[in-house]
PDB file of C-alpha atoms and ligand atoms in Angstrom:
ATOM      1  CA  MET Q   1     -10.541  20.526 -23.252  1.00  0.00           C
ATOM      2  CA  ILE Q   2     -10.797  17.677 -20.764  1.00  0.00           C
ATOM      3  CA  ILE Q   3      -8.411  14.733 -20.667  1.00  0.00           C
ATOM      4  CA  ALA Q   4      -9.820  12.057 -18.359  1.00  0.00           C
ATOM      5  CA  ILE Q   5      -7.368   9.632 -16.803  1.00  0.00           C
ATOM      6  CA  ASP Q   6      -8.906   6.824 -14.774  1.00  0.00           C
ATOM      7  CA  GLY Q   7      -7.613   3.601 -13.306  1.00  0.00           C
ATOM      8  CA  PRO Q   8      -7.083   1.649 -10.106  1.00  0.00           C
ATOM      9  CA  ALA Q   9      -4.888   2.674  -7.151  1.00  0.00           C
ATOM     10  CA  ALA Q  10      -1.104   2.652  -7.721  1.00  0.00           C
ATOM     11  CA  SER Q  11      -1.492   2.041 -11.470  1.00  0.00           C
ATOM     12  CA  GLY Q  12       0.762   5.009 -12.173  1.00  0.00           C
ATOM     13  CA  LYS Q  13      -2.033   7.373 -13.104  1.00  0.00           C
ATOM     14  CA  SER Q  14      -1.200  10.243 -10.736  1.00  0.00           C
ATOM     15  CA  THR Q  15       2.370  10.632 -11.911  1.00  0.00           C
ATOM     16  CA  THR Q  16       1.278  10.229 -15.512  1.00  0.00           C
ATOM     17  CA  ALA Q  17      -1.607  12.697 -15.235  1.00  0.00           C
ATOM     18  CA  ARG Q  18       0.544  15.326 -13.502  1.00  0.00           C
ATOM     19  CA  LEU Q  19       3.278  15.116 -16.121  1.00  0.00           C
ATOM     20  CA  VAL Q  20       0.818  15.053 -19.046  1.00  0.00           C
ATOM     21  CA  ALA Q  21      -0.730  18.240 -17.647  1.00  0.00           C
ATOM     22  CA  LYS Q  22       2.715  19.793 -17.369  1.00  0.00           C
ATOM     23  CA  GLY Q  23       3.617  18.730 -20.936  1.00  0.00           C
ATOM     24  CA  LEU Q  24       0.445  20.240 -22.392  1.00  0.00           C
ATOM     25  CA  ASP Q  25       0.305  23.202 -20.014  1.00  0.00           C
ATOM     26  CA  PHE Q  26      -3.098  22.125 -18.660  1.00  0.00           C
ATOM     27  CA  THR Q  27      -4.407  22.297 -15.090  1.00  0.00           C
ATOM     28  CA  TYR Q  28      -4.006  18.999 -13.220  1.00  0.00           C
ATOM     29  CA  LEU Q  29      -6.862  17.872 -11.012  1.00  0.00           C
ATOM     30  CA  ASP Q  30      -6.301  14.976  -8.614  1.00  0.00           C
ATOM     31  CA  THR Q  31      -9.841  13.938  -7.621  1.00  0.00           C
ATOM     32  CA  GLY Q  32      -8.545  11.199  -5.284  1.00  0.00           C
ATOM     33  CA  ALA Q  33      -7.023  13.999  -3.172  1.00  0.00           C
ATOM     34  CA  MET Q  34     -10.485  15.584  -2.938  1.00  0.00           C
ATOM     35  CA  TYR Q  35     -12.052  12.349  -1.607  1.00  0.00           C
ATOM     36  CA  ARG Q  36      -9.101  11.968   0.743  1.00  0.00           C
ATOM     37  CA  ALA Q  37      -9.626  15.508   2.100  1.00  0.00           C
ATOM     38  CA  VAL Q  38     -13.302  14.789   2.779  1.00  0.00           C
ATOM     39  CA  THR Q  39     -12.244  11.553   4.517  1.00  0.00           C
ATOM     40  CA  PHE Q  40      -9.781  13.528   6.650  1.00  0.00           C
ATOM     41  CA  ALA Q  41     -12.591  15.895   7.661  1.00  0.00           C
ATOM     42  CA  VAL Q  42     -14.902  12.958   8.458  1.00  0.00           C
ATOM     43  CA  ILE Q  43     -12.247  11.494  10.780  1.00  0.00           C
ATOM     44  CA  GLU Q  44     -11.318  14.833  12.351  1.00  0.00           C
ATOM     45  CA  GLN Q  45     -14.932  15.813  13.034  1.00  0.00           C
ATOM     46  CA  ALA Q  46     -15.837  12.252  14.106  1.00  0.00           C
ATOM     47  CA  VAL Q  47     -18.719  12.171  11.647  1.00  0.00           C
ATOM     48  CA  ASN Q  48     -20.774   8.990  11.667  1.00  0.00           C
ATOM     49  CA  LEU Q  49     -21.304   8.022   8.013  1.00  0.00           C
ATOM     50  CA  ASN Q  50     -24.690   6.536   8.864  1.00  0.00           C
ATOM     51  CA  ASP Q  51     -25.877   9.901  10.160  1.00  0.00           C
ATOM     52  CA  LYS Q  52     -26.843  11.684   6.930  1.00  0.00           C
ATOM     53  CA  THR Q  53     -27.538  15.001   8.691  1.00  0.00           C
ATOM     54  CA  GLN Q  54     -24.012  15.067  10.144  1.00  0.00           C
ATOM     55  CA  LEU Q  55     -22.555  14.226   6.743  1.00  0.00           C
ATOM     56  CA  HIS Q  56     -24.646  16.902   5.032  1.00  0.00           C
ATOM     57  CA  THR Q  57     -23.484  19.525   7.565  1.00  0.00           C
ATOM     58  CA  LEU Q  58     -19.862  18.555   6.965  1.00  0.00           C
ATOM     59  CA  LEU Q  59     -20.247  18.752   3.180  1.00  0.00           C
ATOM     60  CA  THR Q  60     -21.991  22.120   3.154  1.00  0.00           C
ATOM     61  CA  GLY Q  61     -19.282  23.610   5.375  1.00  0.00           C
ATOM     62  CA  ILE Q  62     -16.357  22.235   3.419  1.00  0.00           C
ATOM     63  CA  GLU Q  63     -14.012  24.481   1.457  1.00  0.00           C
ATOM     64  CA  LEU Q  64     -11.324  22.904  -0.708  1.00  0.00           C
ATOM     65  CA  GLU Q  65      -8.528  24.657  -2.568  1.00  0.00           C
ATOM     66  CA  LEU Q  66      -6.281  22.605  -4.805  1.00  0.00           C
ATOM     67  CA  SER Q  67      -3.003  23.420  -6.485  1.00  0.00           C
ATOM     68  CA  THR Q  68      -0.062  21.481  -7.848  1.00  0.00           C
ATOM     69  CA  ARG Q  69       3.418  21.992  -6.564  1.00  0.00           C
ATOM     70  CA  ALA Q  70       6.443  19.867  -7.440  1.00  0.00           C
ATOM     71  CA  GLU Q  71       5.451  16.235  -7.022  1.00  0.00           C
ATOM     72  CA  GLN Q  72       2.227  16.467  -5.123  1.00  0.00           C
ATOM     73  CA  THR Q  73      -1.207  17.997  -4.969  1.00  0.00           C
ATOM     74  CA  GLU Q  74      -1.393  20.743  -2.375  1.00  0.00           C
ATOM     75  CA  ILE Q  75      -4.773  20.720  -0.771  1.00  0.00           C
ATOM     76  CA  VAL Q  76      -6.145  23.243   1.683  1.00  0.00           C
ATOM     77  CA  LEU Q  77      -9.197  22.163   3.681  1.00  0.00           C
ATOM     78  CA  ASN Q  78     -11.093  24.957   5.418  1.00  0.00           C
ATOM     79  CA  GLY Q  79      -7.912  27.051   5.555  1.00  0.00           C
ATOM     80  CA  ASN Q  80      -5.558  24.260   6.719  1.00  0.00           C
ATOM     81  CA  ASP Q  81      -2.941  22.626   4.516  1.00  0.00           C
ATOM     82  CA  VAL Q  82      -3.719  18.892   4.690  1.00  0.00           C
ATOM     83  CA  SER Q  83      -1.551  17.786   1.724  1.00  0.00           C
ATOM     84  CA  GLU Q  84       0.531  15.383   3.849  1.00  0.00           C
ATOM     85  CA  LYS Q  85      -2.200  14.308   6.254  1.00  0.00           C
ATOM     86  CA  ILE Q  86      -4.524  13.024   3.516  1.00  0.00           C
ATOM     87  CA  ARG Q  87      -1.897  10.365   2.610  1.00  0.00           C
ATOM     88  CA  SER Q  88      -1.910   8.773   6.093  1.00  0.00           C
ATOM     89  CA  VAL Q  89      -2.694   5.086   6.603  1.00  0.00           C
ATOM     90  CA  LYS Q  90      -5.852   6.048   8.515  1.00  0.00           C
ATOM     91  CA  VAL Q  91      -7.233   8.159   5.658  1.00  0.00           C
ATOM     92  CA  THR Q  92      -6.240   5.526   3.070  1.00  0.00           C
ATOM     93  CA  GLY Q  93      -8.056   2.873   5.110  1.00  0.00           C
ATOM     94  CA  MET Q  94     -11.285   4.855   5.210  1.00  0.00           C
ATOM     95  CA  VAL Q  95     -11.402   6.636   1.866  1.00  0.00           C
ATOM     96  CA  SER Q  96     -13.221   3.842   0.012  1.00  0.00           C
ATOM     97  CA  ALA Q  97     -16.115   3.958   2.500  1.00  0.00           C
ATOM     98  CA  VAL Q  98     -16.349   7.769   2.425  1.00  0.00           C
ATOM     99  CA  SER Q  99     -16.107   7.995  -1.364  1.00  0.00           C
ATOM    100  CA  ALA Q 100     -18.904   5.418  -1.719  1.00  0.00           C
ATOM    101  CA  GLU Q 101     -21.358   7.822  -0.023  1.00  0.00           C
ATOM    102  CA  PRO Q 102     -23.717   9.303  -2.666  1.00  0.00           C
ATOM    103  CA  ALA Q 103     -23.800  12.724  -0.925  1.00  0.00           C
ATOM    104  CA  VAL Q 104     -20.000  12.912  -0.962  1.00  0.00           C
ATOM    105  CA  ARG Q 105     -19.839  11.968  -4.652  1.00  0.00           C
ATOM    106  CA  LYS Q 106     -22.530  14.486  -5.557  1.00  0.00           C
ATOM    107  CA  ALA Q 107     -20.635  17.347  -3.868  1.00  0.00           C
ATOM    108  CA  MET Q 108     -17.234  16.376  -5.311  1.00  0.00           C
ATOM    109  CA  VAL Q 109     -18.537  15.772  -8.859  1.00  0.00           C
ATOM    110  CA  ALA Q 110     -20.202  19.214  -8.846  1.00  0.00           C
ATOM    111  CA  LEU Q 111     -16.921  20.811  -7.778  1.00  0.00           C
ATOM    112  CA  GLN Q 112     -14.928  18.840 -10.393  1.00  0.00           C
ATOM    113  CA  ARG Q 113     -17.331  19.952 -13.135  1.00  0.00           C
ATOM    114  CA  ARG Q 114     -17.059  23.589 -12.046  1.00  0.00           C
ATOM    115  CA  ILE Q 115     -13.248  23.422 -12.182  1.00  0.00           C
ATOM    116  CA  GLY Q 116     -13.253  21.587 -15.541  1.00  0.00           C
ATOM    117  CA  ALA Q 117     -15.662  24.068 -17.106  1.00  0.00           C
ATOM    118  CA  LYS Q 118     -13.237  26.943 -16.539  1.00  0.00           C
ATOM    119  CA  GLN Q 119      -9.995  25.619 -17.997  1.00  0.00           C
ATOM    120  CA  ASN Q 120      -8.159  22.951 -19.974  1.00  0.00           C
ATOM    121  CA  CYS Q 121      -7.690  20.111 -17.509  1.00  0.00           C
ATOM    122  CA  VAL Q 122      -6.138  16.715 -17.067  1.00  0.00           C
ATOM    123  CA  ILE Q 123      -8.469  15.123 -14.517  1.00  0.00           C
ATOM    124  CA  GLU Q 124      -7.464  11.961 -12.758  1.00  0.00           C
ATOM    125  CA  GLY Q 125      -9.719   9.571 -10.823  1.00  0.00           C
ATOM    126  CA  ARG Q 126     -11.949   6.520 -11.059  1.00  0.00           C
ATOM    127  CA  ASP Q 127     -15.127   7.821 -12.736  1.00  0.00           C
ATOM    128  CA  ILE Q 128     -13.968  10.816 -14.748  1.00  0.00           C
ATOM    129  CA  GLY Q 129     -14.528   9.314 -18.211  1.00  0.00           C
ATOM    130  CA  THR Q 130     -17.689   7.441 -17.186  1.00  0.00           C
ATOM    131  CA  VAL Q 131     -19.585   9.876 -14.935  1.00  0.00           C
ATOM    132  CA  VAL Q 132     -17.962  13.255 -14.326  1.00  0.00           C
ATOM    133  CA  PHE Q 133     -17.032  14.103 -17.919  1.00  0.00           C
ATOM    134  CA  PRO Q 134     -18.600  11.428 -20.168  1.00  0.00           C
ATOM    135  CA  ASP Q 135     -18.019  13.746 -23.138  1.00  0.00           C
ATOM    136  CA  ALA Q 136     -14.322  14.340 -22.403  1.00  0.00           C
ATOM    137  CA  GLU Q 137     -12.323  14.763 -25.606  1.00  0.00           C
ATOM    138  CA  PHE Q 138      -9.762  12.216 -24.431  1.00  0.00           C
ATOM    139  CA  LYS Q 139     -10.143   9.268 -22.100  1.00  0.00           C
ATOM    140  CA  PHE Q 140      -7.353   7.036 -20.907  1.00  0.00           C
ATOM    141  CA  TYR Q 141      -7.590   4.063 -18.568  1.00  0.00           C
ATOM    142  CA  ILE Q 142      -4.323   3.189 -16.860  1.00  0.00           C
ATOM    143  CA  VAL Q 143      -3.637  -0.329 -15.633  1.00  0.00           C
ATOM    144  CA  ALA Q 144      -0.624  -2.283 -14.323  1.00  0.00           C
ATOM    145  CA  ASP Q 145      -0.145  -5.750 -12.851  1.00  0.00           C
ATOM    146  CA  TYR Q 146      -0.334  -6.266  -9.077  1.00  0.00           C
ATOM    147  CA  ALA Q 147       3.411  -6.871  -8.611  1.00  0.00           C
ATOM    148  CA  THR Q 148       4.243  -3.571 -10.334  1.00  0.00           C
ATOM    149  CA  ARG Q 149       1.570  -1.646  -8.442  1.00  0.00           C
ATOM    150  CA  ALA Q 150       2.677  -3.067  -5.074  1.00  0.00           C
ATOM    151  CA  ALA Q 151       6.337  -2.264  -5.802  1.00  0.00           C
ATOM    152  CA  ARG Q 152       5.377   1.338  -6.638  1.00  0.00           C
ATOM    153  CA  ARG Q 153       3.281   1.646  -3.485  1.00  0.00           C
ATOM    154  CA  GLN Q 154       6.136   0.161  -1.404  1.00  0.00           C
ATOM    155  CA  LYS Q 155       8.568   2.742  -2.762  1.00  0.00           C
ATOM    156  CA  ASP Q 156       6.140   5.600  -1.998  1.00  0.00           C
ATOM    157  CA  LEU Q 157       5.605   4.348   1.563  1.00  0.00           C
ATOM    158  CA  GLU Q 158       9.329   3.975   2.132  1.00  0.00           C
ATOM    159  CA  LYS Q 159       9.693   7.672   1.455  1.00  0.00           C
ATOM    160  CA  GLN Q 160       7.389   8.154   4.474  1.00  0.00           C
ATOM    161  CA  SER Q 161       9.512   5.656   6.484  1.00  0.00           C
ATOM    162  CA  GLU Q 162       6.773   3.042   6.368  1.00  0.00           C
ATOM    163  CA  HIS Q 163       7.910  -0.482   5.512  1.00  0.00           C
ATOM    164  CA  ARG Q 164       5.408  -3.012   4.173  1.00  0.00           C
ATOM    165  CA  SER Q 165       5.892  -6.348   2.444  1.00  0.00           C
ATOM    166  CA  LEU Q 166       4.920  -6.729  -1.207  1.00  0.00           C
ATOM    167  CA  LYS Q 167       2.585  -9.568  -0.264  1.00  0.00           C
ATOM    168  CA  ASP Q 168       0.673  -7.335   2.191  1.00  0.00           C
ATOM    169  CA  LEU Q 169       0.504  -4.510  -0.296  1.00  0.00           C
ATOM    170  CA  ILE Q 170      -0.861  -6.789  -3.034  1.00  0.00           C
ATOM    171  CA  GLU Q 171      -3.590  -7.902  -0.604  1.00  0.00           C
ATOM    172  CA  ASP Q 172      -4.409  -4.240   0.225  1.00  0.00           C
ATOM    173  CA  LEU Q 173      -4.612  -3.348  -3.465  1.00  0.00           C
ATOM    174  CA  LYS Q 174      -6.895  -6.284  -4.229  1.00  0.00           C
ATOM    175  CA  ILE Q 175      -9.248  -5.289  -1.400  1.00  0.00           C
ATOM    176  CA  ARG Q 176      -9.302  -1.652  -2.541  1.00  0.00           C
ATOM    177  CA  ASP Q 177      -9.950  -2.684  -6.177  1.00  0.00           C
ATOM    178  CA  ILE Q 178     -12.902  -4.808  -5.086  1.00  0.00           C
ATOM    179  CA  LYS Q 179     -14.311  -1.957  -2.961  1.00  0.00           C
ATOM    180  CA  ASP Q 180     -13.777   0.669  -5.673  1.00  0.00           C
ATOM    181  CA  SER Q 181     -15.170  -1.432  -8.515  1.00  0.00           C
ATOM    182  CA  THR Q 182     -18.165  -3.019  -6.805  1.00  0.00           C
ATOM    183  CA  ARG Q 183     -19.669   0.023  -5.084  1.00  0.00           C
ATOM    184  CA  THR Q 184     -23.150   1.038  -6.256  1.00  0.00           C
ATOM    185  CA  HIS Q 185     -22.336   4.641  -7.109  1.00  0.00           C
ATOM    186  CA  SER Q 186     -19.830   5.444  -9.873  1.00  0.00           C
ATOM    187  CA  PRO Q 187     -17.768   2.270  -9.571  1.00  0.00           C
ATOM    188  CA  LEU Q 188     -14.278   2.113 -11.007  1.00  0.00           C
ATOM    189  CA  ARG Q 189     -14.618   0.918 -14.585  1.00  0.00           C
ATOM    190  CA  GLN Q 190     -13.211   1.645 -17.981  1.00  0.00           C
ATOM    191  CA  ALA Q 191     -15.306   3.905 -20.242  1.00  0.00           C
ATOM    192  CA  ALA Q 192     -16.210   2.103 -23.482  1.00  0.00           C
ATOM    193  CA  ASP Q 193     -14.344   4.751 -25.492  1.00  0.00           C
ATOM    194  CA  ALA Q 194     -11.247   4.954 -23.269  1.00  0.00           C
ATOM    195  CA  ILE Q 195      -7.802   3.988 -24.515  1.00  0.00           C
ATOM    196  CA  ILE Q 196      -6.186   1.404 -22.206  1.00  0.00           C
ATOM    197  CA  ILE Q 197      -2.551   1.938 -21.262  1.00  0.00           C
ATOM    198  CA  ASP Q 198      -0.756  -0.850 -19.403  1.00  0.00           C
ATOM    199  CA  THR Q 199       2.145   0.779 -17.550  1.00  0.00           C
ATOM    200  CA  SER Q 200       3.625  -2.479 -16.126  1.00  0.00           C
ATOM    201  CA  ASN Q 201       6.568  -2.393 -18.513  1.00  0.00           C
ATOM    202  CA  LEU Q 202       6.707   1.296 -19.326  1.00  0.00           C
ATOM    203  CA  THR Q 203       8.896   3.999 -17.852  1.00  0.00           C
ATOM    204  CA  ILE Q 204       7.165   7.161 -16.649  1.00  0.00           C
ATOM    205  CA  LYS Q 205       8.593   9.016 -19.624  1.00  0.00           C
ATOM    206  CA  GLU Q 206       7.193   6.406 -22.037  1.00  0.00           C
ATOM    207  CA  GLN Q 207       3.689   6.497 -20.577  1.00  0.00           C
ATOM    208  CA  VAL Q 208       3.580  10.295 -20.582  1.00  0.00           C
ATOM    209  CA  THR Q 209       4.856  10.491 -24.164  1.00  0.00           C
ATOM    210  CA  LEU Q 210       2.274   7.914 -25.272  1.00  0.00           C
ATOM    211  CA  ILE Q 211      -0.589  10.090 -24.028  1.00  0.00           C
ATOM    212  CA  VAL Q 212       0.826  13.482 -25.017  1.00  0.00           C
ATOM    213  CA  ASP Q 213       1.520  12.207 -28.546  1.00  0.00           C
ATOM    214  CA  GLN Q 214      -1.999  10.774 -28.939  1.00  0.00           C
ATOM    215  CA  VAL Q 215      -3.549  14.042 -27.790  1.00  0.00           C
ATOM    216  CA  LYS Q 216      -1.373  16.147 -30.080  1.00  0.00           C
ATOM    217  CA  ARG Q 217      -1.905  13.818 -33.057  1.00  0.00           C
ATOM    218  CA  ARG Q 218      -5.689  13.570 -32.737  1.00  0.00           C
ATOM    219  CA  HIS Q 219      -6.087  17.236 -31.861  1.00  0.00           C
ATOM    220  CA  ASN Q 220      -4.171  18.284 -34.963  1.00  0.00           C
ATOM    221  CA  LYS Q 221      -6.347  15.988 -37.087  1.00  0.00           C
ATOM    222  CA  VAL Q 222      -9.503  17.495 -35.583  1.00  0.00           C
ATOM    223  CA  LYS Q 223      -8.270  21.046 -36.238  1.00  0.00           C
ATOM    224  CA  LYS Q 224      -7.459  20.434 -39.931  1.00  0.00           C
TER     225      LYS Q 224
HETATM  226  O1   DC K   1      -6.321   7.952  -6.296  1.00  0.00           O
HETATM  227  P1   DC K   1      -6.342   7.814  -4.769  1.00  0.00           P
HETATM  228  O2   DC K   1      -5.792   6.500  -4.273  1.00  0.00           O
HETATM  229  O3   DC K   1      -5.747   8.983  -4.067  1.00  0.00           O
HETATM  230  O4   DC K   1      -7.912   7.814  -4.427  1.00  0.00           O
HETATM  231  C1   DC K   1      -8.370   7.639  -3.122  1.00  0.00           C
HETATM  232  C2   DC K   1      -9.737   6.987  -3.097  1.00  0.00           C
HETATM  233  O5   DC K   1     -10.702   7.905  -3.602  1.00  0.00           O
HETATM  234  C3   DC K   1      -9.904   5.694  -3.891  1.00  0.00           C
HETATM  235  O6   DC K   1      -9.888   4.569  -3.039  1.00  0.00           O
HETATM  236  C4   DC K   1     -11.238   5.805  -4.556  1.00  0.00           C
HETATM  237  C5   DC K   1     -11.678   7.224  -4.359  1.00  0.00           C
HETATM  238  N1   DC K   1     -11.881   7.959  -5.604  1.00  0.00           N
HETATM  239  C6   DC K   1     -13.139   7.906  -6.152  1.00  0.00           C
HETATM  240  O7   DC K   1     -14.011   7.223  -5.629  1.00  0.00           O
HETATM  241  N2   DC K   1     -13.419   8.621  -7.270  1.00  0.00           N
HETATM  242  C7   DC K   1     -12.466   9.361  -7.856  1.00  0.00           C
HETATM  243  N3   DC K   1     -12.786  10.072  -8.949  1.00  0.00           N
HETATM  244  C8   DC K   1     -11.170   9.412  -7.312  1.00  0.00           C
HETATM  245  C9   DC K   1     -10.895   8.677  -6.185  1.00  0.00           C
END
């Protein structure tokens, strides 16, 4: 069974998806971490995105292993643990451009489908319910207002000793939303059959319970 959880950056979807997976004993797949790892490799290998041969070589040589530990996705890129490095400001600044590349999307979607075919998964991203698994049994689209999203992002950054104003962070989020939702390939958008969850005024526990309960309720109905 696939549970697709999509939504914009800092909407609360990662925390929700991870805890829903834990609550249902499903595998959690953070597809943003996959695009971030490719972005890290692009930066490290100084790949020019306009040079399709260079990009193709990078993608064919890439090996990604994902696992979930405590509060974050552990991701190993070609044998090196890059779990922390993929959250850097540099990677965050470039990930929209890298994830807009059709060749990158093609490689990551294929990998996501292979993982999802093998096990029950909660898969989190931007295009899971629309493109990667359009037939997912459950689709949720998580949203929150800009003030809430910026406050969450600020708190996360403070943990990494990075201090940013809410005003700056709201600007960053708006720019990223525009980039993610206006790109030609697999833009961020809500699937027609997705259930919208606005987390602005919900606690983490409330948003997780909302999803877990819907899945359990509908799944029991289907089984009867
Ligand atoms: O969820 P995140 O902020 O870690 O995602 C990083 C970037 O990856 C985001 O700007 C858009 C991109 N992304 C994507 O294009 N498709 C996905 N399924 C997941 C993330």
